[in-house]
Short mmCIF file of C-alpha atoms in Angstrom, two decimals:
data_model
loop_
_atom_site.label_atom_id
_atom_site.label_comp_id
_atom_site.label_asym_id
_atom_site.label_seq_id
_atom_site.Cartn_x
_atom_site.Cartn_y
_atom_site.Cartn_z
CA MET K 1 -19.17 23.37 -13.99
CA LYS K 2 -15.96 25.06 -13.33
CA LYS K 3 -12.71 24.06 -12.37
CA LEU K 4 -13.03 21.35 -9.79
CA PHE K 5 -9.83 21.09 -7.50
CA GLY K 6 -10.05 17.27 -5.66
CA ILE K 7 -7.70 17.18 -2.59
CA PHE K 8 -7.82 13.97 -1.43
CA LEU K 9 -5.72 12.23 1.53
CA ALA K 10 -4.60 8.95 0.36
CA ILE K 11 -3.52 5.79 2.39
CA LEU K 12 -0.20 4.02 1.37
CA VAL K 13 -0.45 0.57 2.38
CA PHE K 14 2.06 -2.37 1.97
CA VAL K 15 -0.04 -5.04 1.57
CA VAL K 16 1.01 -9.10 1.82
CA SER K 17 -0.83 -11.93 0.22
CA GLY K 18 -2.91 -13.84 3.00
CA ASN K 19 -1.85 -16.97 0.98
CA ILE K 20 1.06 -18.52 2.30
CA ASN K 21 1.39 -20.78 -0.99
CA ALA K 22 2.47 -17.57 -2.91
CA LEU K 23 5.79 -18.24 -1.09
CA GLU K 24 8.58 -19.48 -3.44
CA LYS K 25 10.49 -21.72 -0.97
CA LYS K 26 14.45 -22.53 -2.51
CA GLY K 27 15.53 -24.74 0.43
CA GLU K 28 15.69 -22.77 3.04
CA VAL K 29 15.28 -19.35 1.70
CA TYR K 30 11.97 -17.75 1.29
CA GLN K 31 11.52 -15.42 -1.80
CA PHE K 32 8.95 -12.53 -1.51
CA VAL K 33 7.87 -10.91 -4.69
CA PHE K 34 8.04 -7.02 -4.31
CA SER K 35 5.60 -4.72 -6.51
CA SER K 36 5.65 -1.11 -6.70
CA SER K 37 4.03 1.00 -9.41
CA ASN K 38 6.30 3.78 -8.27
CA PRO K 39 9.97 4.08 -9.85
CA PRO K 40 12.78 2.67 -7.95
CA MET K 41 13.98 6.59 -6.84
CA ALA K 42 10.54 7.12 -5.22
CA PRO K 43 10.93 7.52 -1.52
CA ILE K 44 8.22 4.94 -0.61
CA VAL K 45 10.20 2.53 -2.80
CA LYS K 46 13.60 3.81 -1.12
CA ALA K 47 12.44 2.86 2.28
CA ALA K 48 10.93 -0.62 1.45
CA LEU K 49 14.33 -1.36 -0.32
CA ARG K 50 15.96 -0.18 3.10
CA TRP K 51 13.31 -2.57 5.11
CA PHE K 52 14.07 -5.51 2.95
CA GLU K 53 17.44 -5.37 3.52
CA VAL K 54 17.38 -5.12 7.13
CA LEU K 55 15.21 -8.16 7.24
CA LYS K 56 17.59 -10.18 4.77
CA SER K 57 20.08 -9.04 7.38
CA GLU K 58 18.42 -10.04 10.35
CA THR K 59 17.40 -13.17 9.03
CA ASN K 60 20.68 -14.24 7.86
CA GLY K 61 19.83 -14.39 4.11
CA ARG K 62 16.85 -16.73 4.91
CA VAL K 63 14.29 -14.13 3.48
CA ASP K 64 14.77 -12.63 0.09
CA PHE K 65 13.01 -10.49 -2.35
CA LYS K 66 12.34 -10.24 -5.70
CA ILE K 67 11.74 -6.40 -6.43
CA ILE K 68 9.96 -4.92 -9.44
CA THR K 69 9.15 -1.39 -9.46
CA GLY K 70 7.68 1.17 -12.35
CA GLY K 71 4.58 -0.79 -12.65
CA GLY K 72 6.67 -3.63 -14.58
CA LEU K 73 4.53 -6.36 -12.80
CA LEU K 74 1.19 -4.62 -11.48
CA LYS K 75 0.05 -1.50 -12.46
CA GLU K 76 -1.45 0.92 -9.40
CA GLU K 77 -4.87 -0.17 -10.42
CA GLU K 78 -3.79 -3.92 -10.18
CA VAL K 79 -2.13 -3.97 -7.25
CA PHE K 80 -5.06 -5.14 -4.39
CA ARG K 81 -6.25 -8.08 -6.81
CA GLY K 82 -2.55 -9.21 -7.83
CA ILE K 83 -1.79 -9.77 -4.04
CA GLN K 84 -5.13 -11.31 -3.53
CA SER K 85 -4.29 -13.72 -6.52
CA GLY K 86 -0.58 -14.29 -5.63
CA VAL K 87 0.91 -12.30 -8.44
CA ALA K 88 2.87 -10.60 -5.72
CA ASP K 89 3.33 -11.07 -2.18
CA ILE K 90 4.34 -7.70 -0.92
CA ALA K 91 3.32 -4.41 -2.56
CA THR K 92 2.73 -0.56 -1.91
CA TYR K 93 -1.00 0.25 -2.31
CA ILE K 94 -3.26 3.20 -2.16
CA LEU K 95 -6.95 2.87 -1.01
CA ASP K 96 -9.15 2.90 -4.15
CA GLU K 97 -12.97 2.69 -4.06
CA ARG K 98 -13.14 0.36 -7.57
CA ASN K 99 -11.28 -2.50 -5.11
CA GLY K 100 -14.42 -2.47 -2.88
CA PHE K 101 -12.98 0.01 -0.04
CA VAL K 102 -16.19 2.18 0.31
CA LEU K 103 -16.07 2.09 4.17
CA ASN K 104 -12.26 2.87 4.31
CA GLY K 105 -12.69 5.48 2.01
CA VAL K 106 -14.06 7.92 4.65
CA ILE K 107 -10.42 8.89 5.72
CA MET K 108 -9.83 9.86 2.47
CA LEU K 109 -12.55 12.54 2.82
CA PRO K 110 -11.18 15.99 1.86
CA PHE K 111 -10.69 18.57 4.16
CA ILE K 112 -10.63 16.49 7.38
CA PRO K 113 -8.52 18.07 10.16
CA TRP K 114 -6.24 15.13 10.88
CA PRO K 115 -3.82 16.57 13.72
CA SER K 116 -0.77 14.89 12.26
CA ARG K 117 0.28 12.01 10.11
CA GLU K 118 1.46 9.87 12.78
CA MET K 119 -2.31 10.64 14.74
CA ALA K 120 -4.20 9.96 11.16
CA ASN K 121 -2.20 6.63 10.99
CA GLU K 122 -3.64 5.61 14.71
CA ILE K 123 -7.19 6.91 14.18
CA TYR K 124 -7.11 4.84 11.00
CA GLU K 125 -5.97 1.93 12.95
CA LYS K 126 -8.45 2.25 15.59
CA LEU K 127 -11.22 2.60 13.27
CA LEU K 128 -10.10 -0.57 11.88
CA GLN K 129 -10.31 -2.36 15.24
CA GLN K 130 -13.73 -0.59 16.08
CA PHE K 131 -15.29 -1.69 12.81
CA PRO K 132 -15.09 -5.27 11.54
CA GLU K 133 -16.76 -4.18 8.50
CA MET K 134 -14.03 -1.79 7.63
CA GLU K 135 -11.40 -4.61 7.99
CA ARG K 136 -13.26 -6.93 5.77
CA GLU K 137 -12.73 -4.97 2.90
CA TRP K 138 -9.08 -6.08 3.12
CA GLN K 139 -9.95 -9.81 2.72
CA GLY K 140 -7.61 -11.51 0.78
CA VAL K 141 -4.93 -9.52 2.08
CA LYS K 142 -3.26 -8.60 5.29
CA HIS K 143 -1.88 -4.90 5.82
CA PHE K 144 1.27 -4.21 8.00
CA SER K 145 1.90 -0.72 7.45
CA PHE K 146 0.09 2.55 6.83
CA SER K 147 1.36 6.05 5.82
CA MET K 148 -1.23 8.67 5.49
CA MET K 149 -0.03 11.25 2.99
CA PRO K 150 -1.00 14.87 2.66
CA PRO K 151 -2.97 16.13 -0.03
CA ASN K 152 -0.26 17.31 -2.16
CA HIS K 153 -1.29 17.08 -5.52
CA ILE K 154 -3.63 19.31 -7.37
CA HIS K 155 -4.76 18.60 -10.67
CA MET K 156 -5.57 21.25 -13.51
CA ARG K 157 -6.28 21.55 -16.91
CA LYS K 158 -3.98 24.16 -17.86
CA ASN K 159 -0.25 25.00 -16.72
CA LEU K 160 0.09 27.74 -14.05
#
């Protein structure tokens, strides 16, 4: 077989543990552990850090975050199970069939003519509402933000 190019549309998801016991309570301060396999300078991590600062400010410091990036706590393939088991409370996650996302994988099929990133997010959320089987694949975590990503990676055996 000649060179195969896979262009995939992925979903980047912040996931949160459904287990309230994973919270670390320090008096009146709740500390959440955030894990990302991305480095600290990655745009998704920078966006998360900004969101955490706003949340900390809006709660007058009652909510705080322990931030571990670069795969220091959970590697990319460990994120979903790590959230389910309480290793981290919040993480960035890309859908992976190895974690049981068979039905949700439909949104990653190549060459789907999504009208825009924003519309793709809305379509995906409607699919989750319409098909409970898809929502059940998220068992053990709570998702609260989706961001479709364009197919911007082409992997090759030889340099261009």
